[in-house]
mmCIF file of C-alpha atoms and ligand atoms in Angstrom:
data_model
loop_
_atom_site.group_PDB
_atom_site.id
_atom_site.type_symbol
_atom_site.label_atom_id
_atom_site.label_comp_id
_atom_site.label_asym_id
_atom_site.label_seq_id
_atom_site.Cartn_x
_atom_site.Cartn_y
_atom_site.Cartn_z
ATOM 1 C CA MET A 1 0.000 0.000 0.000
ATOM 2 C CA MET A 2 1.530 3.302 -1.068
ATOM 3 C CA ARG A 3 0.534 6.138 1.177
ATOM 4 C CA LYS A 4 1.791 9.624 0.407
ATOM 5 C CA MET A 5 4.164 10.838 3.087
ATOM 6 C CA ILE A 6 3.076 13.805 5.180
ATOM 7 C CA ILE A 7 5.601 15.867 7.090
ATOM 8 C CA ALA A 8 4.283 18.664 9.269
ATOM 9 C CA GLY A 9 6.177 21.290 11.202
ATOM 10 C CA ASN A 10 4.541 22.151 14.506
ATOM 11 C CA TRP A 11 5.931 25.558 15.316
ATOM 12 C CA LYS A 12 4.318 25.561 18.770
ATOM 13 C CA MET A 13 4.493 28.995 20.459
ATOM 14 C CA ASN A 14 7.383 30.262 18.385
ATOM 15 C CA LYS A 15 7.887 33.082 15.859
ATOM 16 C CA THR A 16 6.106 36.414 15.643
ATOM 17 C CA PRO A 17 4.250 37.080 12.362
ATOM 18 C CA ARG A 18 7.251 38.937 10.975
ATOM 19 C CA GLU A 19 9.584 36.113 11.943
ATOM 20 C CA ALA A 20 7.127 33.566 10.572
ATOM 21 C CA LEU A 21 7.166 35.202 7.153
ATOM 22 C CA ALA A 22 10.946 35.246 7.093
ATOM 23 C CA LEU A 23 11.097 31.564 8.049
ATOM 24 C CA ILE A 24 8.560 30.605 5.391
ATOM 25 C CA GLU A 25 10.566 32.430 2.729
ATOM 26 C CA GLU A 26 13.744 30.731 3.927
ATOM 27 C CA LEU A 27 12.182 27.273 3.924
ATOM 28 C CA LYS A 28 10.144 27.490 0.713
ATOM 29 C CA PRO A 29 12.924 26.477 -1.678
ATOM 30 C CA LEU A 30 14.210 23.865 0.768
ATOM 31 C CA VAL A 31 10.992 21.892 1.298
ATOM 32 C CA LYS A 32 10.164 21.212 -2.340
ATOM 33 C CA ASN A 33 9.305 17.539 -2.676
ATOM 34 C CA ASP A 34 6.378 16.327 -4.772
ATOM 35 C CA ASP A 35 6.330 12.984 -2.966
ATOM 36 C CA VAL A 36 5.538 14.584 0.375
ATOM 37 C CA ASP A 37 2.629 16.636 1.703
ATOM 38 C CA VAL A 38 4.307 19.466 3.564
ATOM 39 C CA VAL A 39 2.400 21.324 6.281
ATOM 40 C CA PHE A 40 3.430 24.283 8.438
ATOM 41 C CA CYS A 41 1.426 24.636 11.632
ATOM 42 C CA THR A 42 2.037 28.203 12.741
ATOM 43 C CA PRO A 43 0.597 30.140 15.678
ATOM 44 C CA TYR A 44 -2.903 31.530 14.999
ATOM 45 C CA VAL A 45 -1.789 35.124 14.453
ATOM 46 C CA SER A 46 0.457 34.102 11.574
ATOM 47 C CA LEU A 47 -2.020 31.864 9.760
ATOM 48 C CA VAL A 48 -3.399 34.521 7.388
ATOM 49 C CA LEU A 49 0.089 35.630 6.387
ATOM 50 C CA ALA A 50 1.286 32.043 6.094
ATOM 51 C CA VAL A 51 -1.553 31.029 3.773
ATOM 52 C CA GLU A 52 -0.854 34.060 1.570
ATOM 53 C CA ALA A 53 2.888 33.430 1.539
ATOM 54 C CA THR A 54 2.510 29.791 0.512
ATOM 55 C CA LYS A 55 -0.023 30.159 -2.311
ATOM 56 C CA ASP A 56 2.681 29.673 -4.932
ATOM 57 C CA CYS A 57 4.269 26.534 -3.504
ATOM 58 C CA ASN A 58 3.635 23.033 -2.195
ATOM 59 C CA ILE A 59 3.226 24.028 1.473
ATOM 60 C CA GLU A 60 -0.190 23.779 3.164
ATOM 61 C CA ILE A 61 -0.981 25.560 6.394
ATOM 62 C CA GLY A 62 -2.305 24.066 9.614
ATOM 63 C CA ALA A 63 -3.467 25.413 12.965
ATOM 64 C CA GLN A 64 -2.268 23.938 16.259
ATOM 65 C CA ASN A 65 -5.663 23.789 17.920
ATOM 66 C CA MET A 66 -9.307 24.718 17.442
ATOM 67 C CA TYR A 67 -12.487 24.807 19.531
ATOM 68 C CA PHE A 68 -15.367 22.392 18.993
ATOM 69 C CA GLU A 69 -18.212 24.911 18.950
ATOM 70 C CA GLU A 70 -19.321 26.934 15.920
ATOM 71 C CA SER A 71 -19.272 30.339 17.639
ATOM 72 C CA GLY A 72 -20.340 32.021 20.845
ATOM 73 C CA ALA A 73 -19.174 33.032 24.294
ATOM 74 C CA TYR A 74 -15.885 31.123 24.419
ATOM 75 C CA THR A 75 -13.390 33.847 25.152
ATOM 76 C CA GLY A 76 -10.012 33.238 23.593
ATOM 77 C CA GLU A 77 -11.068 30.328 21.420
ATOM 78 C CA ILE A 78 -10.970 29.921 17.619
ATOM 79 C CA ALA A 79 -13.797 28.367 15.609
ATOM 80 C CA PRO A 80 -13.339 25.999 12.659
ATOM 81 C CA ASN A 81 -14.890 28.324 10.081
ATOM 82 C CA MET A 82 -12.402 31.025 11.067
ATOM 83 C CA LEU A 83 -9.687 28.638 9.961
ATOM 84 C CA THR A 84 -11.309 27.395 6.763
ATOM 85 C CA GLU A 85 -12.251 30.895 5.596
ATOM 86 C CA ILE A 86 -8.602 31.960 5.572
ATOM 87 C CA GLY A 87 -7.455 28.821 3.760
ATOM 88 C CA VAL A 88 -6.140 26.664 6.599
ATOM 89 C CA LYS A 89 -6.282 22.972 5.632
ATOM 90 C CA TYR A 90 -5.040 21.056 8.686
ATOM 91 C CA VAL A 91 -5.435 21.258 12.434
ATOM 92 C CA VAL A 92 -3.323 19.549 15.087
ATOM 93 C CA LEU A 93 -5.608 18.139 17.787
ATOM 94 C CA GLY A 94 -4.842 16.579 21.144
ATOM 95 C CA HIS A 95 -1.153 17.410 21.216
ATOM 96 C CA SER A 96 0.359 16.185 24.489
ATOM 97 C CA GLU A 97 1.155 19.772 25.454
ATOM 98 C CA ARG A 98 -2.535 20.646 25.142
ATOM 99 C CA ARG A 99 -3.452 17.598 27.167
ATOM 100 C CA GLU A 100 -0.893 18.391 29.851
ATOM 101 C CA TYR A 101 -1.156 22.178 30.206
ATOM 102 C CA PHE A 102 -4.700 22.851 29.033
ATOM 103 C CA GLY A 103 -6.556 19.841 30.374
ATOM 104 C CA GLU A 104 -7.601 18.298 27.062
ATOM 105 C CA THR A 105 -9.106 14.868 27.461
ATOM 106 C CA ASN A 106 -9.736 12.162 24.871
ATOM 107 C CA GLU A 107 -13.407 13.207 24.877
ATOM 108 C CA ILE A 108 -12.570 16.833 24.121
ATOM 109 C CA VAL A 109 -10.226 15.702 21.361
ATOM 110 C CA ASN A 110 -13.040 13.606 19.885
ATOM 111 C CA LYS A 111 -15.404 16.606 19.814
ATOM 112 C CA LYS A 112 -12.748 18.646 18.065
ATOM 113 C CA VAL A 113 -12.017 15.885 15.555
ATOM 114 C CA LEU A 114 -15.700 15.607 14.623
ATOM 115 C CA LYS A 115 -16.030 19.373 14.261
ATOM 116 C CA ALA A 116 -12.872 19.683 12.180
ATOM 117 C CA ILE A 117 -14.063 16.972 9.800
ATOM 118 C CA GLU A 118 -17.492 18.593 9.524
ATOM 119 C CA HIS A 119 -15.722 21.719 8.279
ATOM 120 C CA GLY A 120 -13.418 19.933 5.869
ATOM 121 C CA LEU A 121 -10.277 20.409 7.936
ATOM 122 C CA THR A 122 -7.880 17.473 8.116
ATOM 123 C CA PRO A 123 -7.154 16.678 11.750
ATOM 124 C CA ILE A 124 -3.688 15.593 12.816
ATOM 125 C CA ILE A 125 -4.637 13.643 15.926
ATOM 126 C CA CYS A 126 -1.854 13.175 18.458
ATOM 127 C CA CYS A 127 -1.375 10.348 20.882
ATOM 128 C CA GLY A 128 1.509 9.154 23.017
ATOM 129 C CA GLU A 129 2.637 7.842 26.367
ATOM 130 C CA THR A 130 4.753 9.237 29.180
ATOM 131 C CA LEU A 131 7.996 7.550 30.199
ATOM 132 C CA GLU A 132 6.276 6.237 33.338
ATOM 133 C CA GLN A 133 3.504 4.672 31.273
ATOM 134 C CA ARG A 134 6.051 3.087 28.936
ATOM 135 C CA GLU A 135 7.921 1.638 31.885
ATOM 136 C CA GLN A 136 4.668 0.279 33.295
ATOM 137 C CA GLY A 137 4.136 -1.536 30.008
ATOM 138 C CA ILE A 138 0.815 0.152 29.236
ATOM 139 C CA THR A 139 1.858 2.084 26.103
ATOM 140 C CA VAL A 140 -0.283 0.188 23.626
ATOM 141 C CA ASP A 141 -3.335 0.022 25.943
ATOM 142 C CA LEU A 142 -3.165 3.744 26.483
ATOM 143 C CA ILE A 143 -2.748 4.539 22.815
ATOM 144 C CA ARG A 144 -5.591 2.226 21.881
ATOM 145 C CA ALA A 145 -7.854 4.209 24.209
ATOM 146 C CA GLN A 146 -6.633 7.557 22.870
ATOM 147 C CA ILE A 147 -7.222 6.532 19.257
ATOM 148 C CA LYS A 148 -10.522 4.759 19.822
ATOM 149 C CA VAL A 149 -12.047 7.676 21.707
ATOM 150 C CA ALA A 150 -10.622 10.278 19.297
ATOM 151 C CA LEU A 151 -12.225 8.464 16.346
ATOM 152 C CA LYS A 152 -15.593 7.792 18.010
ATOM 153 C CA ASP A 153 -18.438 8.489 15.547
ATOM 154 C CA VAL A 154 -16.022 9.355 12.730
ATOM 155 C CA ALA A 155 -17.426 7.866 9.519
ATOM 156 C CA LYS A 156 -15.362 5.389 7.563
ATOM 157 C CA GLU A 157 -14.802 7.648 4.556
ATOM 158 C CA ASP A 158 -13.642 10.465 6.827
ATOM 159 C CA ALA A 159 -11.425 8.199 8.892
ATOM 160 C CA LYS A 160 -9.366 7.379 5.788
ATOM 161 C CA ASN A 161 -8.298 11.010 5.536
ATOM 162 C CA VAL A 162 -7.329 11.747 9.106
ATOM 163 C CA VAL A 163 -3.689 11.848 10.084
ATOM 164 C CA LEU A 164 -2.617 10.168 13.318
ATOM 165 C CA ALA A 165 0.572 11.254 15.034
ATOM 166 C CA TYR A 166 2.376 9.033 17.507
ATOM 167 C CA GLU A 167 4.433 11.175 19.839
ATOM 168 C CA PRO A 168 6.003 9.497 22.851
ATOM 169 C CA ILE A 169 5.994 12.313 25.406
ATOM 170 C CA TRP A 170 9.433 11.368 26.672
ATOM 171 C CA ALA A 171 10.844 12.020 23.192
ATOM 172 C CA ILE A 172 9.319 15.470 22.667
ATOM 173 C CA GLY A 173 11.824 18.293 22.779
ATOM 174 C CA THR A 174 14.241 16.135 24.724
ATOM 175 C CA GLY A 175 16.594 15.199 21.927
ATOM 176 C CA LYS A 176 15.748 11.626 22.878
ATOM 177 C CA THR A 177 14.172 9.950 19.858
ATOM 178 C CA ALA A 178 12.324 6.681 20.014
ATOM 179 C CA THR A 179 14.324 4.110 18.096
ATOM 180 C CA SER A 180 12.883 3.371 14.691
ATOM 181 C CA LYS A 181 11.900 -0.044 16.073
ATOM 182 C CA GLN A 182 10.038 1.434 19.058
ATOM 183 C CA ALA A 183 8.284 3.971 16.831
ATOM 184 C CA GLU A 184 7.363 1.338 14.249
ATOM 185 C CA GLU A 185 5.986 -0.991 16.921
ATOM 186 C CA VAL A 186 3.539 1.579 18.212
ATOM 187 C CA CYS A 187 2.614 2.902 14.751
ATOM 188 C CA ALA A 188 1.846 -0.670 13.685
ATOM 189 C CA ALA A 189 -0.315 -1.057 16.798
ATOM 190 C CA ILE A 190 -2.157 2.150 15.912
ATOM 191 C CA ARG A 191 -2.859 0.810 12.416
ATOM 192 C CA GLN A 192 -4.158 -2.371 14.003
ATOM 193 C CA VAL A 193 -6.572 -0.368 16.178
ATOM 194 C CA VAL A 194 -7.821 1.467 13.095
ATOM 195 C CA LYS A 195 -8.371 -1.909 11.436
ATOM 196 C CA GLU A 196 -10.380 -3.134 14.410
ATOM 197 C CA VAL A 197 -12.505 0.004 14.570
ATOM 198 C CA TYR A 198 -13.048 0.157 10.787
ATOM 199 C CA ASP A 199 -11.469 -2.336 8.402
ATOM 200 C CA GLN A 200 -8.350 -3.119 6.391
ATOM 201 C CA GLU A 201 -9.174 -0.497 3.769
ATOM 202 C CA VAL A 202 -9.192 2.337 6.309
ATOM 203 C CA ALA A 203 -6.136 0.936 8.076
ATOM 204 C CA ASP A 204 -4.253 0.899 4.763
ATOM 205 C CA ALA A 205 -5.295 4.431 3.878
ATOM 206 C CA VAL A 206 -4.771 6.276 7.149
ATOM 207 C CA ARG A 207 -1.461 8.073 7.514
ATOM 208 C CA ILE A 208 0.500 7.750 10.728
ATOM 209 C CA GLN A 209 3.253 10.171 11.642
ATOM 210 C CA TYR A 210 5.979 9.812 14.204
ATOM 211 C CA GLY A 211 6.892 12.841 16.313
ATOM 212 C CA GLY A 212 9.508 13.381 18.973
ATOM 213 C CA SER A 213 12.950 14.866 18.277
ATOM 214 C CA VAL A 214 12.791 14.129 14.547
ATOM 215 C CA ASN A 215 15.702 15.842 12.817
ATOM 216 C CA ALA A 216 17.809 15.785 9.665
ATOM 217 C CA GLY A 217 19.927 12.969 11.100
ATOM 218 C CA ASN A 218 17.219 10.478 12.059
ATOM 219 C CA ALA A 219 14.371 11.210 9.618
ATOM 220 C CA LYS A 220 15.547 8.777 6.956
ATOM 221 C CA GLU A 221 15.595 5.766 9.237
ATOM 222 C CA LEU A 222 12.303 6.599 10.950
ATOM 223 C CA PHE A 223 10.461 7.351 7.712
ATOM 224 C CA ALA A 224 11.681 4.121 6.128
ATOM 225 C CA MET A 225 9.549 2.115 8.570
ATOM 226 C CA GLU A 226 6.558 0.393 7.049
ATOM 227 C CA ASN A 227 3.935 1.991 9.273
ATOM 228 C CA ILE A 228 5.455 5.460 9.550
ATOM 229 C CA ASP A 229 4.105 7.795 6.884
ATOM 230 C CA GLY A 230 5.902 10.959 7.860
ATOM 231 C CA GLY A 231 6.543 13.108 10.877
ATOM 232 C CA LEU A 232 5.232 15.802 13.166
ATOM 233 C CA VAL A 233 8.309 17.885 13.760
ATOM 234 C CA GLY A 234 8.775 20.496 16.481
ATOM 235 C CA GLY A 235 12.199 22.022 17.035
ATOM 236 C CA ALA A 236 13.695 21.001 13.684
ATOM 237 C CA SER A 237 10.804 22.616 11.787
ATOM 238 C CA LEU A 238 11.994 26.068 12.859
ATOM 239 C CA LYS A 239 15.240 25.965 10.932
ATOM 240 C CA ALA A 240 16.751 25.152 7.566
ATOM 241 C CA ASP A 241 17.149 21.573 8.770
ATOM 242 C CA PHE A 242 13.463 21.084 8.031
ATOM 243 C CA GLY A 243 14.373 21.050 4.344
ATOM 244 C CA LYS A 244 16.546 18.007 5.007
ATOM 245 C CA VAL A 245 13.767 16.340 6.994
ATOM 246 C CA VAL A 246 11.351 16.796 4.084
ATOM 247 C CA ASN A 247 13.980 15.554 1.638
ATOM 248 C CA TYR A 248 14.977 12.733 3.954
ATOM 249 C CA LYS A 249 15.825 10.227 1.230
HETATM 250 O O1 G3H B 301 4.552 18.275 17.529
HETATM 251 C C1 G3H B 301 5.760 18.046 17.558
HETATM 252 C C2 G3H B 301 6.331 17.289 18.632
HETATM 253 O O2 G3H B 301 5.833 17.646 19.864
HETATM 254 C C3 G3H B 301 7.798 17.040 18.565
HETATM 255 O O3 G3H B 301 8.554 18.109 19.012
HETATM 256 P P1 G3H B 301 10.154 18.001 18.867
HETATM 257 O O4 G3H B 301 10.423 17.655 17.446
HETATM 258 O O5 G3H B 301 10.659 19.375 19.231
HETATM 259 O O6 G3H B 301 10.595 16.933 19.794
#
């Protein structure tokens, strides 16, 4: 099964709009690769500029979060149609930092996933275990629960288009990457869960990223794994190195 690779940069809370534009211009020539879907997930305030700045190239723009209501008294939140109207195509949902610092639960992630799909946004749904959970041997159980709840009530045709991102929390921003074997093991387990919830067709179609200290030096080995269809890249997406990650071969 040939799935197109998808490599997304999650800028997190980095770069002012002016800095974002400069980085996009720097990276544009470096991230050309027709075999890869390339996504930049910038902070909200840079999304309009980022969409404009990437109209003439292969980069799509994603948000890092979104609320699950259409509109209303939700101070500080951003609605899905605000994203689609400006040309945003992807939205990262359930990142471990949102779960840890902003109290997002699997149920909240599910509501956001359903709302994103309703609006035609492609969700990049994150899952992953802490070091303690890994050491307790509950990684796969935990990830099964995260994925199953996140995909609750998602129709089969929609499920094929979602992107799932496996990010072991102990590997995020630590410089400590999961080995390609560890990453592949969990990504294969995720595909198995998708097969159980839907069927082989959906499991074959869904794209699964690995995230956690991906960089120019380790991307090739990680992305060569059978069940890894790209990456969700933090730190290395903020520099020229991201060009090497996208052109990992
Ligand atoms: O969303 C991206 C991940 O949290 C990975 O971040 P990192 O590449 O800085 O470890």
